[in-house]
Short mmCIF file of C-alpha atoms in Angstrom, two decimals:
data_model
loop_
_atom_site.label_atom_id
_atom_site.label_comp_id
_atom_site.label_asym_id
_atom_site.label_seq_id
_atom_site.Cartn_x
_atom_site.Cartn_y
_atom_site.Cartn_z
CA MET A 1 0.00 0.00 0.00
CA GLY A 2 1.16 3.54 -0.71
CA LEU A 3 0.81 6.37 1.77
CA PHE A 4 -2.61 7.33 0.41
CA GLY A 5 -3.81 4.00 -0.98
CA PRO A 6 -2.77 1.18 -3.32
CA LYS A 7 0.47 1.69 -5.19
CA LYS A 8 0.26 2.11 -8.92
CA PRO A 9 2.95 1.76 -11.54
CA LYS A 10 5.20 4.78 -11.89
CA GLY A 11 5.52 6.33 -15.29
CA ASP A 12 3.79 8.76 -17.64
CA THR A 13 0.63 9.35 -15.66
CA ILE A 14 -0.54 12.41 -17.57
CA ALA A 15 0.32 12.36 -21.24
CA ASN A 16 -2.27 15.01 -22.08
CA PRO A 17 -3.35 18.20 -20.30
CA PRO A 18 -5.63 17.81 -17.26
CA LYS A 19 -9.32 18.11 -18.04
CA GLY A 20 -11.86 20.37 -16.40
CA PRO A 21 -11.45 23.89 -15.06
CA GLN A 22 -7.78 24.29 -14.17
CA GLY A 23 -7.51 20.50 -13.85
CA SER A 24 -9.59 20.57 -10.69
CA GLU A 25 -10.85 17.00 -10.73
CA ASP A 26 -9.11 14.76 -8.22
CA LYS A 27 -8.18 11.11 -8.45
CA ALA A 28 -10.89 9.20 -6.59
CA GLY A 29 -9.62 7.92 -3.27
CA SER A 30 -6.07 9.22 -3.78
CA GLY A 31 -6.09 11.33 -0.60
CA ILE A 32 -4.19 14.11 -2.39
CA GLN A 33 -5.39 17.63 -1.60
CA GLU A 34 -7.68 18.73 -4.44
CA SER A 35 -6.62 22.34 -4.03
CA PHE A 36 -4.48 24.54 -1.79
CA LYS A 37 -3.40 28.17 -1.40
CA CYS A 38 -0.13 29.56 -2.71
CA PRO A 39 2.18 30.45 0.22
CA TYR A 40 3.00 33.77 -1.51
CA CYS A 41 -0.11 35.19 -3.18
CA PHE A 42 -2.66 32.89 -1.47
CA GLU A 43 -4.57 32.33 -4.68
CA LYS A 44 -6.25 28.96 -4.98
CA ILE A 45 -4.23 26.35 -6.86
CA PHE A 46 -5.71 23.09 -8.07
CA ALA A 47 -3.37 20.18 -7.50
CA ARG A 48 -3.54 19.18 -11.15
CA GLY A 49 -3.11 22.76 -12.32
CA VAL A 50 0.34 23.75 -11.09
CA ALA A 51 2.86 25.12 -13.56
CA PHE A 52 6.58 24.26 -13.88
CA ARG A 53 9.82 26.05 -14.59
CA SER A 54 11.34 24.54 -17.70
CA MET A 55 14.87 23.16 -17.66
CA THR A 56 15.09 24.04 -21.36
CA ALA A 57 15.78 27.68 -22.16
CA TYR A 58 16.70 29.58 -25.33
CA THR A 59 17.38 33.21 -26.08
CA GLN A 60 15.62 34.95 -28.95
CA GLN A 61 18.88 34.80 -30.86
CA ASP A 62 18.96 31.02 -30.36
CA LEU A 63 15.45 30.83 -31.75
CA ASP A 64 16.46 32.70 -34.90
CA ASP A 65 18.96 29.94 -35.65
CA PHE A 66 16.14 27.42 -36.02
CA SER A 67 13.59 27.22 -38.78
CA GLY A 68 10.21 25.71 -39.51
CA GLU A 69 8.81 23.17 -37.12
CA GLU A 70 11.83 23.32 -34.78
CA ARG A 71 11.38 27.03 -34.23
CA GLU A 72 7.65 26.52 -33.56
CA LYS A 73 8.37 23.89 -30.89
CA LYS A 74 11.06 25.94 -29.20
CA LYS A 75 8.81 28.99 -28.79
CA LEU A 76 7.85 27.55 -25.42
CA TYR A 77 11.38 27.89 -24.08
CA VAL A 78 12.37 31.46 -24.96
CA LEU A 79 13.73 33.48 -22.04
CA SER A 80 11.71 36.63 -21.41
CA SER A 81 10.59 38.81 -18.53
CA ASP A 82 8.12 36.98 -16.29
CA GLU A 83 5.43 39.61 -15.78
CA LEU A 84 3.50 37.72 -13.08
CA TYR A 85 6.62 37.02 -11.05
CA GLU A 86 7.92 40.58 -11.38
CA LYS A 87 4.53 42.06 -10.50
CA PHE A 88 4.45 40.12 -7.22
CA TRP A 89 7.98 41.07 -6.11
CA ASN A 90 7.67 44.70 -7.21
CA ARG A 91 5.39 45.10 -4.19
CA TYR A 92 8.27 44.10 -1.89
CA PRO A 93 11.43 45.95 -3.05
CA GLY A 94 14.65 44.26 -2.00
CA SER A 95 12.93 40.97 -1.15
CA LYS A 96 13.19 39.00 -4.40
CA PRO A 97 14.59 35.53 -3.55
CA GLU A 98 17.19 35.26 -6.31
CA ASP A 99 18.61 38.63 -5.28
CA ASN A 100 19.33 37.32 -1.79
CA GLU A 101 19.89 33.56 -2.15
CA ARG A 102 22.60 32.10 -4.35
CA SER A 103 20.72 28.82 -4.71
CA ARG A 104 17.81 30.40 -6.60
CA THR A 105 18.92 29.89 -10.18
CA TYR A 106 15.81 29.07 -12.22
CA GLU A 107 13.41 31.94 -11.53
CA ARG A 108 14.00 33.37 -15.00
CA ASN A 109 13.45 30.11 -16.87
CA PRO A 110 10.37 29.73 -19.08
CA VAL A 111 7.10 28.50 -17.58
CA ILE A 112 5.32 25.35 -18.74
CA SER A 113 1.59 25.52 -18.10
CA GLN A 114 -1.52 23.62 -19.06
CA PHE A 115 -2.04 26.04 -21.91
CA ASP A 116 1.35 25.00 -23.29
CA ALA A 117 0.30 21.37 -22.98
CA ARG A 118 -2.82 22.01 -25.07
CA PHE A 119 -0.75 23.96 -27.57
CA ILE A 120 1.61 21.02 -27.99
CA THR A 121 -1.11 18.37 -28.12
CA ASN A 122 -3.12 20.27 -30.70
CA SER A 123 -0.07 20.85 -32.92
CA LYS A 124 0.81 18.16 -35.42
CA PHE A 125 4.55 17.89 -35.02
CA THR A 126 5.85 15.16 -37.24
CA ASP A 127 8.10 13.71 -34.53
CA GLY A 128 5.18 13.32 -32.09
CA SER A 129 6.64 15.77 -29.56
CA ARG A 130 4.51 16.39 -26.51
CA LEU A 131 4.69 17.46 -22.88
CA ILE A 132 4.50 14.58 -20.42
CA PHE A 133 3.22 15.22 -16.90
CA LYS A 134 4.26 12.74 -14.24
CA GLU A 135 2.89 11.81 -10.81
CA ASP A 136 4.45 10.04 -7.89
CA GLU A 137 3.04 6.74 -6.65
CA ASP A 138 0.47 8.59 -4.53
CA GLY A 139 -0.97 10.43 -7.53
CA PHE A 140 0.73 13.75 -6.77
CA LEU A 141 1.67 15.77 -9.87
CA ASN A 142 5.33 16.62 -9.38
CA GLU A 143 7.20 16.55 -12.70
CA VAL A 144 7.04 17.45 -16.36
CA ILE A 145 9.14 16.21 -19.28
CA ASP A 146 9.32 18.81 -22.00
CA THR A 147 9.43 18.28 -25.74
CA GLU A 148 13.23 18.36 -25.60
CA GLY A 149 13.23 15.45 -23.16
CA ASN A 150 14.39 17.52 -20.17
CA HIS A 151 12.82 16.85 -16.76
CA SER A 152 11.67 19.55 -14.34
CA LYS A 153 10.39 19.18 -10.77
CA ILE A 154 10.31 22.91 -10.07
CA ARG A 155 6.59 23.44 -9.44
CA ILE A 156 5.37 27.03 -9.40
CA CYS A 157 2.16 28.88 -8.62
CA PRO A 158 0.24 29.52 -11.86
CA HIS A 159 -0.89 32.91 -10.50
CA CYS A 160 2.33 34.56 -9.27
CA HIS A 161 4.97 32.11 -10.63
CA ASN A 162 6.72 31.74 -7.26
CA ARG A 163 8.42 28.43 -6.64
CA LEU A 164 6.38 25.98 -4.56
CA PRO A 165 8.28 24.06 -1.85
CA PHE A 166 8.88 20.31 -2.04
CA GLU A 167 5.59 18.35 -1.97
CA PHE A 168 3.70 21.57 -1.28
CA GLY A 169 -0.01 20.84 -1.56
CA LYS A 170 0.35 17.10 -1.05
CA TYR A 171 -0.59 17.34 2.64
CA PRO A 172 -2.88 19.69 4.61
CA ILE A 173 -1.12 23.05 5.01
CA LYS A 174 -1.09 25.14 8.19
CA TYR A 175 0.12 28.75 7.95
CA ILE A 176 1.75 30.11 11.13
CA PRO A 177 2.96 33.74 10.98
CA VAL A 178 5.28 34.97 13.73
CA VAL A 179 4.38 38.61 14.38
CA GLY A 180 6.25 41.20 16.42
CA ILE A 181 7.93 44.58 16.09
CA THR A 182 11.50 44.85 14.86
CA SER A 183 13.93 43.76 17.62
CA SER A 184 11.21 41.93 19.56
CA GLY A 185 13.12 38.70 19.01
CA LYS A 186 11.11 37.05 16.20
CA THR A 187 14.02 36.19 13.95
CA VAL A 188 16.24 34.87 16.75
CA TYR A 189 13.27 32.86 18.04
CA LEU A 190 12.60 31.30 14.63
CA SER A 191 16.28 30.53 14.06
CA GLN A 192 16.63 28.84 17.45
CA MET A 193 13.48 26.79 16.96
CA LEU A 194 14.05 25.88 13.32
CA GLY A 195 17.73 25.14 13.91
CA LYS A 196 16.69 22.23 16.10
CA ILE A 197 13.32 21.53 14.53
CA LYS A 198 13.80 17.75 14.53
CA GLU A 199 14.57 17.69 18.25
CA VAL A 200 11.78 20.20 18.95
CA LEU A 201 9.10 18.22 17.13
CA ALA A 202 10.30 14.92 18.57
CA ARG A 203 9.16 16.30 21.96
CA ALA A 204 5.65 16.38 20.53
CA ASP A 205 6.03 12.86 19.06
CA MET A 206 6.38 14.21 15.53
CA THR A 207 8.93 13.62 12.78
CA VAL A 208 10.26 15.97 10.12
CA ALA A 209 9.45 14.31 6.79
CA GLY A 210 12.17 14.80 4.17
CA LEU A 211 14.73 17.52 3.63
CA CYS A 212 13.93 21.15 4.46
CA PRO A 213 16.12 23.38 2.24
CA GLU A 214 14.15 26.52 3.18
CA VAL A 215 14.73 25.78 6.87
CA ASP A 216 18.44 25.24 6.28
CA ASP A 217 18.67 28.50 4.30
CA PHE A 218 16.89 30.46 7.02
CA VAL A 219 19.09 29.07 9.81
CA LYS A 220 22.29 29.67 7.82
CA SER A 221 21.23 33.24 7.10
CA HIS A 222 20.44 33.85 10.78
CA THR A 223 23.23 32.06 12.63
CA ILE A 224 22.91 31.94 16.43
CA ARG A 225 26.25 30.83 17.84
CA LYS A 226 29.03 31.97 20.15
CA GLY A 227 31.26 34.54 18.41
CA HIS A 228 28.80 35.23 15.57
CA TYR A 229 26.94 38.49 15.15
CA LEU A 230 23.29 38.06 16.07
CA PRO A 231 20.88 38.65 13.20
CA GLY A 232 19.36 42.11 13.12
CA GLY A 233 15.65 42.74 12.92
CA ASN A 234 14.04 42.52 9.50
CA ALA A 235 13.43 45.78 7.69
CA THR A 236 9.79 46.71 7.96
CA ASN A 237 9.23 46.78 4.19
CA VAL A 238 11.01 43.51 3.37
CA LEU A 239 9.16 40.23 2.88
CA THR A 240 10.90 37.20 4.33
CA THR A 241 10.20 34.16 2.16
CA PRO A 242 8.00 31.49 3.76
CA VAL A 243 9.71 28.65 5.62
CA PRO A 244 7.89 25.32 5.11
CA VAL A 245 8.40 22.07 7.05
CA ASN A 246 6.74 18.76 6.21
CA VAL A 247 5.93 16.86 9.40
CA LYS A 248 4.40 13.56 10.43
CA ASN A 249 2.47 12.76 13.60
CA ASN A 250 3.96 9.48 14.80
CA LYS A 251 0.79 8.55 16.65
CA ASP A 252 -1.70 8.57 13.77
CA GLY A 253 0.64 8.75 10.77
CA LYS A 254 -0.94 11.93 9.40
CA ARG A 255 1.30 14.38 7.56
CA TYR A 256 1.11 18.16 7.36
CA THR A 257 3.03 21.07 5.90
CA LEU A 258 3.73 23.84 8.42
CA VAL A 259 4.60 27.22 6.90
CA PHE A 260 6.25 29.90 9.06
CA TYR A 261 6.42 33.62 8.26
CA ASP A 262 8.52 36.32 9.93
CA ILE A 263 6.27 39.39 9.90
CA ALA A 264 7.32 42.78 11.28
CA GLY A 265 4.64 44.23 13.54
CA GLU A 266 5.18 47.68 12.04
CA ASN A 267 3.73 46.31 8.81
CA CYS A 268 0.55 45.48 10.69
CA VAL A 269 0.08 48.92 12.25
CA ASP A 270 0.66 50.97 9.09
CA ALA A 271 -2.45 50.87 6.88
CA GLY A 272 -0.48 50.96 3.63
CA GLN A 273 1.82 48.15 4.70
CA MET A 274 -1.07 46.09 6.04
CA GLU A 275 -2.52 46.01 2.54
CA LYS A 276 0.62 44.16 1.40
CA TYR A 277 1.43 42.09 4.49
CA GLY A 278 -2.03 41.57 5.95
CA GLN A 279 -2.66 38.54 3.75
CA PHE A 280 0.03 36.59 5.61
CA ILE A 281 -1.95 37.04 8.83
CA ARG A 282 -5.43 36.94 7.30
CA ASN A 283 -4.72 33.44 5.95
CA ALA A 284 -3.15 32.21 9.19
CA ASP A 285 -4.25 29.01 10.86
CA GLY A 286 -2.42 30.03 14.04
CA ILE A 287 -0.48 33.14 15.10
CA ILE A 288 2.56 33.42 17.35
CA MET A 289 2.80 37.01 18.58
CA ILE A 290 6.19 37.98 20.05
CA MET A 291 6.44 40.80 22.62
CA ASP A 292 9.63 42.16 24.18
CA PRO A 293 9.19 42.80 27.94
CA ARG A 294 10.69 46.26 27.36
CA GLN A 295 7.54 47.21 25.46
CA PHE A 296 5.72 47.17 28.79
CA THR A 297 7.64 50.14 30.22
CA ASP A 298 5.19 50.56 33.12
CA LEU A 299 5.93 47.00 34.23
CA VAL A 300 9.65 47.45 34.61
CA TYR A 301 12.06 49.74 32.79
CA LEU A 302 14.92 47.68 31.43
CA GLY A 303 16.37 50.22 28.98
CA ASN A 304 15.91 49.94 25.25
CA ASP A 305 19.56 49.81 24.13
CA ASP A 306 18.65 52.37 21.45
CA GLU A 307 16.55 49.77 19.64
CA ASP A 308 13.94 51.29 17.36
CA ASN A 309 10.27 51.35 18.36
CA MET A 310 10.83 49.64 21.74
CA ASP A 311 9.03 52.26 23.79
CA ASP A 312 7.05 53.83 20.96
CA ASP A 313 3.36 53.37 21.81
CA THR A 314 2.58 53.41 18.09
CA TYR A 315 3.93 49.86 17.93
CA SER A 316 2.75 48.57 21.32
CA PRO A 317 1.36 45.00 21.31
CA ASP A 318 -2.24 46.16 21.77
CA LYS A 319 -1.89 48.38 18.66
CA VAL A 320 -0.78 45.36 16.63
CA VAL A 321 -3.80 43.41 17.90
CA ALA A 322 -6.12 46.33 17.11
CA ALA A 323 -4.63 46.65 13.61
CA MET A 324 -5.22 42.96 12.90
CA TYR A 325 -8.79 43.35 14.13
CA THR A 326 -9.37 46.36 11.88
CA ALA A 327 -7.80 44.71 8.85
CA PHE A 328 -9.66 41.41 8.80
CA VAL A 329 -11.26 40.21 12.05
CA SER A 330 -14.09 42.76 12.02
CA ALA A 331 -15.02 41.86 8.44
CA ASP A 332 -14.20 38.16 8.24
CA PHE A 333 -15.50 36.84 11.56
CA ALA A 334 -19.03 36.97 12.95
CA GLY A 335 -19.30 39.12 16.05
CA GLY A 336 -15.81 40.55 15.50
CA GLU A 337 -14.16 37.59 17.25
CA SER A 338 -11.48 35.57 15.46
CA ASP A 339 -11.29 31.84 16.15
CA ILE A 340 -7.62 31.75 15.06
CA PRO A 341 -5.41 30.47 17.91
CA LEU A 342 -3.06 33.26 19.00
CA ALA A 343 -0.06 32.57 21.24
CA ALA A 344 0.83 35.86 22.99
CA THR A 345 4.45 35.33 23.92
CA LEU A 346 6.97 37.29 25.98
CA SER A 347 10.44 36.99 24.50
CA LYS A 348 13.73 37.54 26.33
CA SER A 349 12.17 36.31 29.58
CA ASP A 350 15.64 36.16 31.17
CA LEU A 351 15.58 39.99 31.28
CA LEU A 352 12.91 39.79 33.99
CA LYS A 353 14.99 37.66 36.32
CA GLY A 354 16.18 39.63 39.33
CA THR A 355 13.87 42.59 38.64
CA GLY A 356 11.44 41.74 41.43
CA VAL A 357 8.36 41.77 39.16
CA ILE A 358 8.23 37.98 39.28
CA GLY A 359 9.95 35.36 41.41
CA ASP A 360 13.33 34.11 40.22
CA TYR A 361 12.00 30.57 40.47
CA SER A 362 9.13 31.28 38.09
CA ASN A 363 8.22 28.63 35.53
CA MET A 364 9.15 31.06 32.75
CA PHE A 365 12.82 30.65 33.67
CA GLN A 366 12.69 26.84 33.69
CA ASN A 367 12.72 24.38 30.80
CA ILE A 368 9.79 22.01 30.45
CA ARG A 369 10.46 18.77 32.37
CA TYR A 370 9.76 16.26 29.60
CA ASN A 371 10.96 13.39 31.78
CA ASP A 372 7.81 13.91 33.84
CA TYR A 373 5.73 12.80 30.86
CA GLU A 374 5.01 9.22 29.86
CA VAL A 375 3.63 10.09 26.43
CA TRP A 376 4.89 13.22 24.67
CA GLY A 377 2.73 15.80 22.96
CA PHE A 378 1.50 19.21 24.13
CA PRO A 379 2.70 19.58 27.78
CA TYR A 380 -0.68 20.83 28.98
CA ASP A 381 0.06 20.80 32.70
CA ASP A 382 3.19 22.95 32.23
CA TRP A 383 1.28 25.34 30.01
CA ILE A 384 -1.45 25.91 32.61
CA ASN A 385 1.19 27.26 34.99
CA ILE A 386 3.03 29.50 32.49
CA ASN A 387 -0.24 30.84 31.04
CA THR A 388 -1.42 31.87 34.52
CA GLU A 389 1.89 33.47 35.48
CA VAL A 390 2.24 35.58 32.34
CA ARG A 391 -1.42 36.59 32.29
CA MET A 392 -1.26 37.73 35.93
CA LEU A 393 2.05 39.52 35.34
CA LEU A 394 0.73 41.55 32.42
CA SER A 395 -2.87 42.18 33.46
CA LYS A 396 -2.25 42.89 37.15
CA LYS A 397 1.05 44.80 37.11
CA SER A 398 0.92 46.77 33.84
CA ILE A 399 -1.82 48.99 32.43
CA LYS A 400 -0.37 48.31 28.98
CA GLY A 401 -0.61 44.60 29.70
CA LYS A 402 -4.19 45.02 30.91
CA ILE A 403 -5.17 46.80 27.68
CA LEU A 404 -3.53 44.01 25.68
CA ASP A 405 -5.37 41.34 27.68
CA ASN A 406 -8.69 43.13 27.15
CA ASP A 407 -8.10 43.39 23.41
CA LEU A 408 -7.11 39.75 23.07
CA THR A 409 -10.13 38.64 25.06
CA GLN A 410 -12.40 40.71 22.83
CA PHE A 411 -10.87 40.09 19.41
CA PHE A 412 -8.89 36.83 19.74
CA PRO A 413 -10.62 34.89 22.54
CA ASN A 414 -8.79 31.72 21.48
CA HIS A 415 -5.48 32.96 22.92
CA ALA A 416 -2.94 31.90 25.54
CA TYR A 417 0.18 33.36 27.16
CA PHE A 418 3.76 32.12 27.00
CA ALA A 419 7.30 33.24 27.81
CA PHE A 420 10.63 32.09 26.40
CA SER A 421 14.24 33.09 26.13
CA ALA A 422 15.87 32.27 22.80
CA LEU A 423 19.36 33.16 24.10
CA ASN A 424 19.02 32.81 27.89
CA GLY A 425 21.82 35.29 28.33
CA THR A 426 22.83 38.85 27.58
CA PRO A 427 24.59 39.54 24.26
CA VAL A 428 27.61 41.81 24.31
CA VAL A 429 28.51 44.62 21.92
CA ALA A 430 31.19 43.53 19.45
CA GLU A 431 33.04 45.46 16.77
CA ASP A 432 35.23 44.17 13.98
CA GLY A 433 36.46 46.86 11.59
CA ASN A 434 33.39 48.50 10.11
CA THR A 435 31.07 45.84 11.50
CA LYS A 436 29.34 46.46 14.81
CA GLY A 437 26.65 44.40 16.47
CA TYR A 438 25.83 41.97 19.24
CA GLN A 439 27.37 38.59 19.93
CA MET A 440 27.02 35.89 22.55
CA ASP A 441 30.17 35.03 24.48
CA VAL A 442 28.76 31.55 25.22
CA ASN A 443 26.69 29.19 23.09
CA PRO A 444 23.06 30.07 23.88
CA GLU A 445 20.65 27.54 25.36
CA ALA A 446 17.06 28.40 24.52
CA VAL A 447 14.33 28.06 27.16
CA ARG A 448 10.72 27.11 26.29
CA VAL A 449 10.86 28.26 22.65
CA GLU A 450 8.80 25.24 21.54
CA GLU A 451 5.82 25.81 23.84
CA PRO A 452 3.87 28.42 21.78
CA LEU A 453 4.18 26.24 18.68
CA PHE A 454 3.03 23.13 20.55
CA TRP A 455 -0.03 25.01 21.80
CA VAL A 456 -0.92 26.11 18.27
CA LEU A 457 -0.50 22.55 16.96
CA TYR A 458 -2.66 21.29 19.83
CA LYS A 459 -5.36 23.83 19.00
CA LEU A 460 -5.24 22.76 15.35
CA HIS A 461 -5.75 19.13 16.43
CA ILE A 462 -2.40 18.06 15.03
CA ILE A 463 -1.00 16.83 18.36
CA ASP A 464 -2.64 15.60 21.58
CA LYS A 465 -1.99 16.41 25.21
CA ALA A 466 1.12 14.88 26.71
CA ILE A 467 0.41 12.37 29.48
CA LYS A 468 2.30 12.69 32.74
CA ASN A 469 3.87 9.70 34.48
CA ASN A 470 1.63 7.76 36.89
CA LYS A 471 -1.51 9.31 35.48
CA LYS A 472 -4.38 7.31 34.07
CA ARG A 473 -4.73 7.51 30.31
#
């Protein structure tokens, strides 16, 4: 048996273009998602209607060297400006993947679509040339062989022509944006969590399925290690490419694709920016909202180290919540209440130790004791304690925290509180020639970074509660 049913012989599974509107019909009983949303433009894509980047490419000058039927066939593979791709990235100057990642080498190659397939099939080439679409053994369309005999597995969105990640659309997709103002700790948090994603998910009895090149690229670009400069906050007008991870629940065997986004909170508060970035939150299945303790200046003043926006009320957490409400909750959800799980999370929790606002033996300073659990999953009992501590800290000792708690209760009632430290130590200022920044003088050991994610996965019914030792199942 295959993953989604009986195995079938591999080979040329689609010799002709898919039938129906955008190839929307699904193979009966295959289990493959019939349609899914693009992780960039969020337009609906039918599984049988994806496009491909061709591995064959010619310049116009090359084309002039051919004649007759050969020239007609090679029209498909002429390099030219990709208007759909350029239109998407023109909205996010300085963010285009191939401008920032050396590995992106095929974004300019010609696109093979269903229209091209019909063009080829309806043409009477004497050598019988055609496009051949291929599926894997589960019925998932993942390859095309062009009329030159070259294979391509680079699947792209037919609407914006962005490259789709490996097996994207094969499994249910869950979009999880990480939202917070610049310097709140989002990027360091994501790097620490994704850098050990296999170990992190193993704690929830899950397995990473296959390679994750986007994860590797993100971690390499945001190195967290002794003697390395810590990554700076993302520019407010730059779009960080989505980071997908295919995962498997070891208990029931179900697979999912988790997609993480690093979204600057400033883009949520500004109306113009929200128009561009709001879709990454509007389409969320769960939200992790990161808040630096220094944003709650009436709780304890820790200094802002000259970091932008840290004590600017324009970008306070409650303003980000209110902006999300204005942008989509009020219109998209009955009663103005979103059912999206939102994990409201204090970053840099180690900064609060020794301040007197909370006991030094608080749960927020301790790692989760996984050895206390017989069956791993979402550590519910630990979460009850941390949720209560953070909620009481913010709502009882800070008027800013009270306003935030009121807003969350009103607009995102399906929320919970967390605290983590991605570094669990204080970075030091370092300078090397013209380069100046922060470094850790020891290798950082993160504390509780996995907990907000586990809660979101629990709320999405992807993982179950963990079971403590000596407790009845």
